[in-house]
JSON list of C-alpha atoms in Angstrom, two decimals:
[
{"chain": "A", "resi": 247, "resn": "GLU", "atom": "CA", "xyz": [-15.42, -26.51, 30.18]},
{"chain": "A", "resi": 248, "resn": "THR", "atom": "CA", "xyz": [-13.51, -23.35, 29.22]},
{"chain": "A", "resi": 249, "resn": "GLY", "atom": "CA", "xyz": [-16.03, -19.95, 29.42]},
{"chain": "A", "resi": 250, "resn": "VAL", "atom": "CA", "xyz": [-14.96, -18.67, 26.61]},
{"chain": "A", "resi": 251, "resn": "THR", "atom": "CA", "xyz": [-14.41, -20.71, 23.66]},
{"chain": "A", "resi": 252, "resn": "GLN", "atom": "CA", "xyz": [-13.17, -19.96, 20.03]},
{"chain": "A", "resi": 253, "resn": "THR", "atom": "CA", "xyz": [-12.96, -21.56, 16.31]},
{"chain": "A", "resi": 254, "resn": "PRO", "atom": "CA", "xyz": [-10.57, -22.39, 14.40]},
{"chain": "A", "resi": 255, "resn": "ARG", "atom": "CA", "xyz": [-8.03, -21.28, 16.67]},
{"chain": "A", "resi": 256, "resn": "HIS", "atom": "CA", "xyz": [-5.66, -20.68, 12.97]},
{"chain": "A", "resi": 257, "resn": "LEU", "atom": "CA", "xyz": [-7.04, -19.89, 10.08]},
{"chain": "A", "resi": 258, "resn": "VAL", "atom": "CA", "xyz": [-5.26, -19.20, 6.46]},
{"chain": "A", "resi": 259, "resn": "MET", "atom": "CA", "xyz": [-7.56, -18.18, 4.11]},
{"chain": "A", "resi": 260, "resn": "GLY", "atom": "CA", "xyz": [-7.03, -16.09, 0.66]},
{"chain": "A", "resi": 261, "resn": "MET", "atom": "CA", "xyz": [-7.94, -13.13, -0.33]},
{"chain": "A", "resi": 262, "resn": "THR", "atom": "CA", "xyz": [-11.07, -14.33, -2.13]},
{"chain": "A", "resi": 263, "resn": "ASN", "atom": "CA", "xyz": [-12.12, -16.96, 0.43]},
{"chain": "A", "resi": 264, "resn": "LYS", "atom": "CA", "xyz": [-14.99, -16.35, 2.65]},
{"chain": "A", "resi": 265, "resn": "LYS", "atom": "CA", "xyz": [-14.76, -17.89, 6.06]},
{"chain": "A", "resi": 266, "resn": "SER", "atom": "CA", "xyz": [-16.02, -17.54, 10.08]},
{"chain": "A", "resi": 267, "resn": "LEU", "atom": "CA", "xyz": [-15.02, -17.75, 13.34]},
{"chain": "A", "resi": 268, "resn": "LYS", "atom": "CA", "xyz": [-16.47, -18.88, 15.98]},
{"chain": "A", "resi": 269, "resn": "CYS", "atom": "CA", "xyz": [-16.81, -17.44, 19.39]},
{"chain": "A", "resi": 270, "resn": "GLU", "atom": "CA", "xyz": [-19.42, -19.89, 22.24]},
{"chain": "A", "resi": 271, "resn": "GLN", "atom": "CA", "xyz": [-19.44, -18.46, 25.45]},
{"chain": "A", "resi": 272, "resn": "HIS", "atom": "CA", "xyz": [-20.66, -20.47, 28.61]},
{"chain": "A", "resi": 273, "resn": "LEU", "atom": "CA", "xyz": [-20.91, -18.06, 31.71]},
{"chain": "A", "resi": 274, "resn": "GLY", "atom": "CA", "xyz": [-24.03, -17.06, 30.41]},
{"chain": "A", "resi": 275, "resn": "HIS", "atom": "CA", "xyz": [-23.27, -13.32, 29.73]},
{"chain": "A", "resi": 276, "resn": "ASN", "atom": "CA", "xyz": [-24.96, -10.82, 28.02]},
{"chain": "A", "resi": 277, "resn": "ALA", "atom": "CA", "xyz": [-22.41, -8.66, 25.81]},
{"chain": "A", "resi": 278, "resn": "MET", "atom": "CA", "xyz": [-20.00, -10.25, 23.20]},
{"chain": "A", "resi": 279, "resn": "TYR", "atom": "CA", "xyz": [-16.99, -8.59, 22.16]},
{"chain": "A", "resi": 280, "resn": "TRP", "atom": "CA", "xyz": [-14.84, -8.72, 18.83]},
{"chain": "A", "resi": 281, "resn": "TYR", "atom": "CA", "xyz": [-11.26, -7.46, 19.23]},
{"chain": "A", "resi": 282, "resn": "LYS", "atom": "CA", "xyz": [-8.29, -7.51, 16.67]},
{"chain": "A", "resi": 283, "resn": "GLN", "atom": "CA", "xyz": [-4.90, -7.22, 18.09]},
{"chain": "A", "resi": 284, "resn": "SER", "atom": "CA", "xyz": [-2.31, -6.89, 15.51]},
{"chain": "A", "resi": 285, "resn": "ALA", "atom": "CA", "xyz": [1.58, -7.28, 15.86]},
{"chain": "A", "resi": 286, "resn": "LYS", "atom": "CA", "xyz": [2.89, -3.62, 17.18]},
{"chain": "A", "resi": 287, "resn": "LYS", "atom": "CA", "xyz": [-0.72, -2.23, 17.59]},
{"chain": "A", "resi": 288, "resn": "PRO", "atom": "CA", "xyz": [-3.03, -2.40, 20.67]},
{"chain": "A", "resi": 289, "resn": "LEU", "atom": "CA", "xyz": [-6.29, -4.29, 21.12]},
{"chain": "A", "resi": 290, "resn": "GLU", "atom": "CA", "xyz": [-8.64, -2.85, 18.70]},
{"chain": "A", "resi": 291, "resn": "LEU", "atom": "CA", "xyz": [-12.21, -2.86, 19.97]},
{"chain": "A", "resi": 292, "resn": "MET", "atom": "CA", "xyz": [-14.35, -4.07, 16.97]},
{"chain": "A", "resi": 293, "resn": "PHE", "atom": "CA", "xyz": [-18.46, -4.98, 17.20]},
{"chain": "A", "resi": 294, "resn": "VAL", "atom": "CA", "xyz": [-19.97, -5.13, 20.75]},
{"chain": "A", "resi": 295, "resn": "TYR", "atom": "CA", "xyz": [-23.62, -6.80, 20.78]},
{"chain": "A", "resi": 296, "resn": "ASN", "atom": "CA", "xyz": [-25.40, -6.27, 24.32]},
{"chain": "A", "resi": 297, "resn": "PHE", "atom": "CA", "xyz": [-28.32, -9.20, 24.56]},
{"chain": "A", "resi": 298, "resn": "LYS", "atom": "CA", "xyz": [-28.07, -9.98, 20.36]},
{"chain": "A", "resi": 299, "resn": "GLU", "atom": "CA", "xyz": [-27.97, -6.49, 19.26]},
{"chain": "A", "resi": 300, "resn": "GLN", "atom": "CA", "xyz": [-24.97, -4.74, 18.18]},
{"chain": "A", "resi": 301, "resn": "THR", "atom": "CA", "xyz": [-24.63, -1.68, 20.11]},
{"chain": "A", "resi": 302, "resn": "GLU", "atom": "CA", "xyz": [-21.16, -0.92, 18.63]},
{"chain": "A", "resi": 303, "resn": "ASN", "atom": "CA", "xyz": [-18.72, -0.90, 15.20]},
{"chain": "A", "resi": 304, "resn": "ASN", "atom": "CA", "xyz": [-16.07, 0.86, 16.04]},
{"chain": "A", "resi": 305, "resn": "SER", "atom": "CA", "xyz": [-15.78, 1.71, 12.05]},
{"chain": "A", "resi": 306, "resn": "VAL", "atom": "CA", "xyz": [-14.61, -2.21, 11.28]},
{"chain": "A", "resi": 307, "resn": "PRO", "atom": "CA", "xyz": [-15.05, -2.59, 7.31]},
{"chain": "A", "resi": 308, "resn": "SER", "atom": "CA", "xyz": [-17.78, -4.18, 5.83]},
{"chain": "A", "resi": 309, "resn": "ARG", "atom": "CA", "xyz": [-15.42, -6.95, 4.75]},
{"chain": "A", "resi": 310, "resn": "PHE", "atom": "CA", "xyz": [-16.26, -7.81, 8.10]},
{"chain": "A", "resi": 311, "resn": "SER", "atom": "CA", "xyz": [-19.37, -9.00, 9.43]},
{"chain": "A", "resi": 312, "resn": "PRO", "atom": "CA", "xyz": [-21.01, -9.88, 12.80]},
{"chain": "A", "resi": 313, "resn": "GLU", "atom": "CA", "xyz": [-23.62, -12.26, 13.42]},
{"chain": "A", "resi": 314, "resn": "CYS", "atom": "CA", "xyz": [-25.30, -12.75, 17.25]},
{"chain": "A", "resi": 315, "resn": "PRO", "atom": "CA", "xyz": [-27.70, -15.50, 16.91]},
{"chain": "A", "resi": 316, "resn": "ASN", "atom": "CA", "xyz": [-28.26, -15.54, 20.82]},
{"chain": "A", "resi": 317, "resn": "SER", "atom": "CA", "xyz": [-26.20, -14.20, 23.43]},
{"chain": "A", "resi": 318, "resn": "SER", "atom": "CA", "xyz": [-24.29, -17.48, 24.00]},
{"chain": "A", "resi": 319, "resn": "HIS", "atom": "CA", "xyz": [-22.63, -16.95, 20.61]},
{"chain": "A", "resi": 320, "resn": "LEU", "atom": "CA", "xyz": [-21.19, -14.64, 18.28]},
{"chain": "A", "resi": 321, "resn": "PHE", "atom": "CA", "xyz": [-19.45, -15.40, 14.47]},
{"chain": "A", "resi": 322, "resn": "LEU", "atom": "CA", "xyz": [-17.30, -13.20, 12.55]},
{"chain": "A", "resi": 323, "resn": "HIS", "atom": "CA", "xyz": [-17.87, -13.69, 8.33]},
{"chain": "A", "resi": 324, "resn": "LEU", "atom": "CA", "xyz": [-14.97, -13.29, 6.79]},
{"chain": "A", "resi": 325, "resn": "HIS", "atom": "CA", "xyz": [-14.93, -11.80, 3.02]},
{"chain": "A", "resi": 326, "resn": "THR", "atom": "CA", "xyz": [-12.34, -10.08, 0.19]},
{"chain": "A", "resi": 327, "resn": "LEU", "atom": "CA", "xyz": [-9.63, -9.58, 2.94]},
{"chain": "A", "resi": 328, "resn": "GLN", "atom": "CA", "xyz": [-6.56, -8.09, 3.11]},
{"chain": "A", "resi": 329, "resn": "PRO", "atom": "CA", "xyz": [-3.11, -8.78, 4.30]},
{"chain": "A", "resi": 330, "resn": "GLU", "atom": "CA", "xyz": [-3.28, -6.44, 6.73]},
{"chain": "A", "resi": 331, "resn": "ASP", "atom": "CA", "xyz": [-6.07, -8.46, 7.99]},
{"chain": "A", "resi": 332, "resn": "SER", "atom": "CA", "xyz": [-4.19, -11.05, 9.21]},
{"chain": "A", "resi": 333, "resn": "ALA", "atom": "CA", "xyz": [-3.68, -10.85, 13.06]},
{"chain": "A", "resi": 334, "resn": "LEU", "atom": "CA", "xyz": [-5.47, -12.37, 16.20]},
{"chain": "A", "resi": 335, "resn": "TYR", "atom": "CA", "xyz": [-8.83, -12.25, 16.64]},
{"chain": "A", "resi": 336, "resn": "LEU", "atom": "CA", "xyz": [-10.44, -12.40, 20.16]},
{"chain": "A", "resi": 337, "resn": "CYS", "atom": "CA", "xyz": [-14.02, -12.78, 21.17]},
{"chain": "A", "resi": 338, "resn": "ALA", "atom": "CA", "xyz": [-15.12, -11.48, 25.08]},
{"chain": "A", "resi": 339, "resn": "SER", "atom": "CA", "xyz": [-18.33, -11.63, 27.01]},
{"chain": "A", "resi": 340, "resn": "SER", "atom": "CA", "xyz": [-19.28, -10.22, 29.83]},
{"chain": "A", "resi": 341, "resn": "LEU", "atom": "CA", "xyz": [-22.48, -10.12, 32.25]},
{"chain": "A", "resi": 342, "resn": "GLN", "atom": "CA", "xyz": [-23.69, -6.41, 31.44]},
{"chain": "A", "resi": 343, "resn": "LEU", "atom": "CA", "xyz": [-27.13, -6.75, 33.44]},
{"chain": "A", "resi": 344, "resn": "PRO", "atom": "CA", "xyz": [-29.91, -4.78, 32.07]},
{"chain": "A", "resi": 345, "resn": "THR", "atom": "CA", "xyz": [-29.98, -2.07, 35.19]},
{"chain": "A", "resi": 346, "resn": "ASP", "atom": "CA", "xyz": [-26.21, -1.67, 35.66]},
{"chain": "A", "resi": 347, "resn": "THR", "atom": "CA", "xyz": [-24.77, 1.01, 34.19]},
{"chain": "A", "resi": 348, "resn": "SER", "atom": "CA", "xyz": [-20.95, -0.07, 35.17]},
{"chain": "A", "resi": 349, "resn": "THR", "atom": "CA", "xyz": [-18.29, -2.08, 33.63]},
{"chain": "A", "resi": 350, "resn": "ASP", "atom": "CA", "xyz": [-18.37, -5.60, 33.85]},
{"chain": "A", "resi": 351, "resn": "THR", "atom": "CA", "xyz": [-15.37, -7.20, 33.45]},
{"chain": "A", "resi": 352, "resn": "GLN", "atom": "CA", "xyz": [-14.66, -9.00, 30.36]},
{"chain": "A", "resi": 353, "resn": "TYR", "atom": "CA", "xyz": [-13.59, -12.84, 30.24]},
{"chain": "A", "resi": 354, "resn": "PHE", "atom": "CA", "xyz": [-11.53, -13.77, 26.73]},
{"chain": "A", "resi": 355, "resn": "GLY", "atom": "CA", "xyz": [-11.12, -16.44, 24.51]},
{"chain": "A", "resi": 356, "resn": "PRO", "atom": "CA", "xyz": [-7.97, -17.75, 23.45]},
{"chain": "A", "resi": 357, "resn": "GLY", "atom": "CA", "xyz": [-8.51, -16.15, 19.98]},
{"chain": "A", "resi": 358, "resn": "THR", "atom": "CA", "xyz": [-8.03, -17.02, 16.26]},
{"chain": "A", "resi": 359, "resn": "ARG", "atom": "CA", "xyz": [-4.92, -16.85, 14.96]},
{"chain": "A", "resi": 360, "resn": "LEU", "atom": "CA", "xyz": [-5.58, -15.63, 10.72]},
{"chain": "A", "resi": 361, "resn": "THR", "atom": "CA", "xyz": [-3.16, -15.43, 8.57]},
{"chain": "A", "resi": 362, "resn": "VAL", "atom": "CA", "xyz": [-4.79, -13.82, 4.98]},
{"chain": "A", "resi": 363, "resn": "LEU", "atom": "CA", "xyz": [-2.40, -15.23, 2.08]},
{"chain": "B", "resi": 254, "resn": "ALA", "atom": "CA", "xyz": [-10.68, 10.64, 24.95]},
{"chain": "B", "resi": 255, "resn": "GLN", "atom": "CA", "xyz": [-9.32, 7.91, 27.29]},
{"chain": "B", "resi": 256, "resn": "LYS", "atom": "CA", "xyz": [-5.73, 6.36, 26.80]},
{"chain": "B", "resi": 257, "resn": "VAL", "atom": "CA", "xyz": [-3.52, 3.95, 28.29]},
{"chain": "B", "resi": 258, "resn": "THR", "atom": "CA", "xyz": [-0.45, 4.22, 28.87]},
{"chain": "B", "resi": 259, "resn": "GLN", "atom": "CA", "xyz": [2.30, 1.55, 29.34]},
{"chain": "B", "resi": 260, "resn": "ALA", "atom": "CA", "xyz": [5.86, 3.05, 28.49]},
{"chain": "B", "resi": 261, "resn": "GLN", "atom": "CA", "xyz": [7.31, -0.01, 29.07]},
{"chain": "B", "resi": 262, "resn": "THR", "atom": "CA", "xyz": [7.41, -2.12, 25.62]},
{"chain": "B", "resi": 263, "resn": "GLU", "atom": "CA", "xyz": [9.57, -5.31, 27.54]},
{"chain": "B", "resi": 264, "resn": "ILE", "atom": "CA", "xyz": [11.23, -6.61, 30.54]},
{"chain": "B", "resi": 265, "resn": "SER", "atom": "CA", "xyz": [13.50, -8.84, 31.60]},
{"chain": "B", "resi": 266, "resn": "VAL", "atom": "CA", "xyz": [14.48, -10.13, 35.66]},
{"chain": "B", "resi": 267, "resn": "VAL", "atom": "CA", "xyz": [15.56, -12.93, 36.86]},
{"chain": "B", "resi": 268, "resn": "GLU", "atom": "CA", "xyz": [13.47, -15.38, 38.76]},
{"chain": "B", "resi": 269, "resn": "LYS", "atom": "CA", "xyz": [12.44, -14.36, 42.58]},
{"chain": "B", "resi": 270, "resn": "GLU", "atom": "CA", "xyz": [13.31, -10.58, 41.23]},
{"chain": "B", "resi": 271, "resn": "ASP", "atom": "CA", "xyz": [10.20, -7.96, 42.31]},
{"chain": "B", "resi": 272, "resn": "VAL", "atom": "CA", "xyz": [8.90, -6.44, 39.08]},
{"chain": "B", "resi": 273, "resn": "THR", "atom": "CA", "xyz": [6.55, -3.41, 38.62]},
{"chain": "B", "resi": 274, "resn": "LEU", "atom": "CA", "xyz": [4.19, -2.79, 35.50]},
{"chain": "B", "resi": 275, "resn": "ASP", "atom": "CA", "xyz": [3.48, 0.89, 35.21]},
{"chain": "B", "resi": 276, "resn": "CYS", "atom": "CA", "xyz": [0.09, 2.06, 33.91]},
{"chain": "B", "resi": 277, "resn": "VAL", "atom": "CA", "xyz": [-0.61, 5.52, 33.29]},
{"chain": "B", "resi": 278, "resn": "TYR", "atom": "CA", "xyz": [-4.06, 6.79, 32.52]},
{"chain": "B", "resi": 279, "resn": "GLU", "atom": "CA", "xyz": [-6.38, 9.70, 31.21]},
{"chain": "B", "resi": 280, "resn": "THR", "atom": "CA", "xyz": [-9.79, 10.14, 31.44]},
{"chain": "B", "resi": 281, "resn": "ARG", "atom": "CA", "xyz": [-12.19, 13.08, 31.29]},
{"chain": "B", "resi": 282, "resn": "ASP", "atom": "CA", "xyz": [-14.69, 10.95, 33.43]},
{"chain": "B", "resi": 283, "resn": "THR", "atom": "CA", "xyz": [-14.78, 10.96, 37.04]},
{"chain": "B", "resi": 284, "resn": "THR", "atom": "CA", "xyz": [-16.64, 6.93, 37.08]},
{"chain": "B", "resi": 285, "resn": "TYR", "atom": "CA", "xyz": [-14.16, 4.44, 35.47]},
{"chain": "B", "resi": 286, "resn": "TYR", "atom": "CA", "xyz": [-12.95, 1.23, 36.04]},
{"chain": "B", "resi": 287, "resn": "LEU", "atom": "CA", "xyz": [-9.38, -0.12, 35.78]},
{"chain": "B", "resi": 288, "resn": "PHE", "atom": "CA", "xyz": [-8.44, -3.68, 34.84]},
{"chain": "B", "resi": 289, "resn": "TRP", "atom": "CA", "xyz": [-5.08, -5.66, 34.37]},
{"chain": "B", "resi": 290, "resn": "TYR", "atom": "CA", "xyz": [-4.93, -8.53, 32.10]},
{"chain": "B", "resi": 291, "resn": "LYS", "atom": "CA", "xyz": [-2.22, -11.26, 31.28]},
{"chain": "B", "resi": 292, "resn": "GLN", "atom": "CA", "xyz": [-1.58, -12.93, 27.98]},
{"chain": "B", "resi": 293, "resn": "PRO", "atom": "CA", "xyz": [0.33, -16.10, 28.02]},
{"chain": "B", "resi": 294, "resn": "PRO", "atom": "CA", "xyz": [1.73, -17.18, 24.69]},
{"chain": "B", "resi": 295, "resn": "SER", "atom": "CA", "xyz": [-0.97, -19.43, 24.12]},
{"chain": "B", "resi": 296, "resn": "GLY", "atom": "CA", "xyz": [-2.74, -15.74, 23.24]},
{"chain": "B", "resi": 297, "resn": "GLU", "atom": "CA", "xyz": [-5.66, -15.98, 25.75]},
{"chain": "B", "resi": 298, "resn": "LEU", "atom": "CA", "xyz": [-5.75, -12.67, 27.69]},
{"chain": "B", "resi": 299, "resn": "VAL", "atom": "CA", "xyz": [-6.36, -13.82, 31.52]},
{"chain": "B", "resi": 300, "resn": "PHE", "atom": "CA", "xyz": [-8.28, -11.33, 34.00]},
{"chain": "B", "resi": 301, "resn": "LEU", "atom": "CA", "xyz": [-6.60, -10.54, 36.58]},
{"chain": "B", "resi": 302, "resn": "ILE", "atom": "CA", "xyz": [-8.47, -7.49, 38.60]},
{"chain": "B", "resi": 303, "resn": "ARG", "atom": "CA", "xyz": [-10.86, -4.87, 37.89]},
{"chain": "B", "resi": 304, "resn": "ARG", "atom": "CA", "xyz": [-10.80, -1.63, 40.16]},
{"chain": "B", "resi": 305, "resn": "ASN", "atom": "CA", "xyz": [-13.33, 1.51, 40.21]},
{"chain": "B", "resi": 306, "resn": "SER", "atom": "CA", "xyz": [-12.66, 5.02, 40.24]},
{"chain": "B", "resi": 307, "resn": "PHE", "atom": "CA", "xyz": [-13.53, 5.44, 43.94]},
{"chain": "B", "resi": 308, "resn": "ASP", "atom": "CA", "xyz": [-11.80, 2.52, 45.44]},
{"chain": "B", "resi": 309, "resn": "GLU", "atom": "CA", "xyz": [-8.70, 3.72, 45.61]},
{"chain": "B", "resi": 310, "resn": "GLN", "atom": "CA", "xyz": [-7.32, 0.60, 48.67]},
{"chain": "B", "resi": 311, "resn": "ASN", "atom": "CA", "xyz": [-4.79, -1.23, 46.80]},
{"chain": "B", "resi": 312, "resn": "GLU", "atom": "CA", "xyz": [-5.24, -4.94, 46.87]},
{"chain": "B", "resi": 313, "resn": "ILE", "atom": "CA", "xyz": [-3.28, -7.49, 47.11]},
{"chain": "B", "resi": 314, "resn": "SER", "atom": "CA", "xyz": [-3.92, -11.37, 46.28]},
{"chain": "B", "resi": 315, "resn": "GLY", "atom": "CA", "xyz": [-1.28, -13.72, 46.21]},
{"chain": "B", "resi": 316, "resn": "ARG", "atom": "CA", "xyz": [2.74, -12.28, 44.87]},
{"chain": "B", "resi": 317, "resn": "TYR", "atom": "CA", "xyz": [0.73, -9.89, 42.82]},
{"chain": "B", "resi": 318, "resn": "SER", "atom": "CA", "xyz": [-0.22, -6.48, 44.36]},
{"chain": "B", "resi": 319, "resn": "TRP", "atom": "CA", "xyz": [-1.64, -3.28, 42.93]},
{"chain": "B", "resi": 320, "resn": "ASN", "atom": "CA", "xyz": [-1.18, 0.28, 43.81]},
{"chain": "B", "resi": 321, "resn": "PHE", "atom": "CA", "xyz": [-4.39, 2.70, 42.20]},
{"chain": "B", "resi": 322, "resn": "GLN", "atom": "CA", "xyz": [-3.37, 6.80, 42.85]},
{"chain": "B", "resi": 323, "resn": "LYS", "atom": "CA", "xyz": [-5.68, 9.05, 40.87]},
{"chain": "B", "resi": 324, "resn": "SER", "atom": "CA", "xyz": [-3.58, 12.00, 42.13]},
{"chain": "B", "resi": 325, "resn": "THR", "atom": "CA", "xyz": [-1.26, 10.50, 39.46]},
{"chain": "B", "resi": 326, "resn": "SER", "atom": "CA", "xyz": [-3.68, 8.71, 37.30]},
{"chain": "B", "resi": 327, "resn": "SER", "atom": "CA", "xyz": [-1.69, 5.58, 37.91]},
{"chain": "B", "resi": 328, "resn": "PHE", "atom": "CA", "xyz": [-2.31, 1.90, 37.91]},
{"chain": "B", "resi": 329, "resn": "ASN", "atom": "CA", "xyz": [0.85, 0.08, 38.68]},
{"chain": "B", "resi": 330, "resn": "PHE", "atom": "CA", "xyz": [0.97, -3.83, 39.27]},
{"chain": "B", "resi": 331, "resn": "THR", "atom": "CA", "xyz": [3.60, -5.41, 41.01]},
{"chain": "B", "resi": 332, "resn": "ILE", "atom": "CA", "xyz": [5.12, -9.03, 41.08]},
{"chain": "B", "resi": 333, "resn": "THR", "atom": "CA", "xyz": [6.96, -10.17, 43.92]},
{"chain": "B", "resi": 334, "resn": "ALA", "atom": "CA", "xyz": [9.45, -12.75, 43.94]},
{"chain": "B", "resi": 335, "resn": "SER", "atom": "CA", "xyz": [8.93, -13.48, 40.16]},
{"chain": "B", "resi": 336, "resn": "GLN", "atom": "CA", "xyz": [8.58, -17.10, 38.83]},
{"chain": "B", "resi": 337, "resn": "VAL", "atom": "CA", "xyz": [8.81, -17.87, 35.08]},
{"chain": "B", "resi": 338, "resn": "VAL", "atom": "CA", "xyz": [5.09, -18.40, 34.51]},
{"chain": "B", "resi": 339, "resn": "ASP", "atom": "CA", "xyz": [4.61, -14.67, 35.01]},
{"chain": "B", "resi": 340, "resn": "SER", "atom": "CA", "xyz": [6.14, -14.89, 31.42]},
{"chain": "B", "resi": 341, "resn": "ALA", "atom": "CA", "xyz": [3.66, -13.12, 29.17]},
{"chain": "B", "resi": 342, "resn": "VAL", "atom": "CA", "xyz": [2.12, -9.71, 28.16]},
{"chain": "B", "resi": 343, "resn": "TYR", "atom": "CA", "xyz": [0.51, -7.75, 30.40]},
{"chain": "B", "resi": 344, "resn": "PHE", "atom": "CA", "xyz": [-2.66, -5.43, 29.58]},
{"chain": "B", "resi": 345, "resn": "CYS", "atom": "CA", "xyz": [-3.79, -2.61, 31.31]},
{"chain": "B", "resi": 346, "resn": "ALA", "atom": "CA", "xyz": [-7.28, -1.16, 30.28]},
{"chain": "B", "resi": 347, "resn": "LEU", "atom": "CA", "xyz": [-9.65, 1.44, 31.50]},
{"chain": "B", "resi": 348, "resn": "SER", "atom": "CA", "xyz": [-12.92, 1.60, 30.36]},
{"chain": "B", "resi": 349, "resn": "GLU", "atom": "CA", "xyz": [-15.60, 4.92, 31.06]},
{"chain": "B", "resi": 350, "resn": "ALA", "atom": "CA", "xyz": [-18.88, 4.43, 32.65]},
{"chain": "B", "resi": 351, "resn": "GLY", "atom": "CA", "xyz": [-22.06, 5.11, 31.38]},
{"chain": "B", "resi": 352, "resn": "GLY", "atom": "CA", "xyz": [-22.66, 6.90, 27.69]},
{"chain": "B", "resi": 353, "resn": "THR", "atom": "CA", "xyz": [-21.42, 6.06, 24.27]},
{"chain": "B", "resi": 354, "resn": "SER", "atom": "CA", "xyz": [-18.20, 4.30, 25.78]},
{"chain": "B", "resi": 355, "resn": "TYR", "atom": "CA", "xyz": [-20.50, 1.97, 28.23]},
{"chain": "B", "resi": 356, "resn": "GLY", "atom": "CA", "xyz": [-18.36, -1.53, 27.74]},
{"chain": "B", "resi": 357, "resn": "LYS", "atom": "CA", "xyz": [-15.33, 0.04, 25.70]},
{"chain": "B", "resi": 358, "resn": "LEU", "atom": "CA", "xyz": [-12.08, -0.71, 26.83]},
{"chain": "B", "resi": 359, "resn": "THR", "atom": "CA", "xyz": [-9.50, 1.04, 25.77]},
{"chain": "B", "resi": 360, "resn": "PHE", "atom": "CA", "xyz": [-5.92, -1.06, 25.98]},
{"chain": "B", "resi": 361, "resn": "GLY", "atom": "CA", "xyz": [-2.39, 0.35, 26.92]},
{"chain": "B", "resi": 362, "resn": "GLN", "atom": "CA", "xyz": [0.29, -1.17, 24.32]},
{"chain": "B", "resi": 363, "resn": "GLY", "atom": "CA", "xyz": [1.31, -3.93, 27.16]},
{"chain": "B", "resi": 364, "resn": "THR", "atom": "CA", "xyz": [4.08, -5.00, 28.23]},
{"chain": "B", "resi": 365, "resn": "ILE", "atom": "CA", "xyz": [6.30, -8.24, 27.24]},
{"chain": "B", "resi": 366, "resn": "LEU", "atom": "CA", "xyz": [7.78, -9.08, 30.76]},
{"chain": "B", "resi": 367, "resn": "THR", "atom": "CA", "xyz": [10.50, -11.75, 30.99]},
{"chain": "B", "resi": 368, "resn": "VAL", "atom": "CA", "xyz": [11.53, -14.02, 33.50]},
{"chain": "B", "resi": 369, "resn": "HIS", "atom": "CA", "xyz": [14.59, -15.63, 33.61]},
{"chain": "B", "resi": 370, "resn": "PRO", "atom": "CA", "xyz": [15.58, -18.78, 35.52]}
]
């Protein structure tokens, strides 16, 4: 079983569509992350969830709406996207114990390749 | 603010050559963490190594070795006797400890390594 899975792997949507990306981790981790990877740009952190609570929103437009129902699942709801939102969206998770102030290793999923027409 | 620079955009070598990927970082924290990830064509970021700022001991893992030098703020990665399967994009990343930077990874631009047979 792969540690972090993402579905779908590829998604093509129009600007008026609503879709969702799903991420699931099987590692028993407590923190989950969404990253955006565009061509010619470094990976950008979008959201962080620790124990289901959002702890970071990196100035992401409201057309991206994350949801974390439990520590194993993370969703990214998409609506009214723009062509410039086309990118690889990567999910990651890390252990992040409550008493641990160090930075744990993040393990990544295979990503969802999103194309907005 | 933290920053990671990977000056080499692309490197091309022939199989069995040794290759070093450079990583220079900037941070104001005394406690921080450095990472290397590999991204093969499949898209998934594969974790390679994590070092904390207090551990400057160089590390070797098979054909991979890492040279951490705080004096020059560098964390370079060397592949010995490269193989075609090493072809990928390699990312260096930095995370500061605690505070509002907790858990956030700042990535470099990545270095595209192509190993020719």
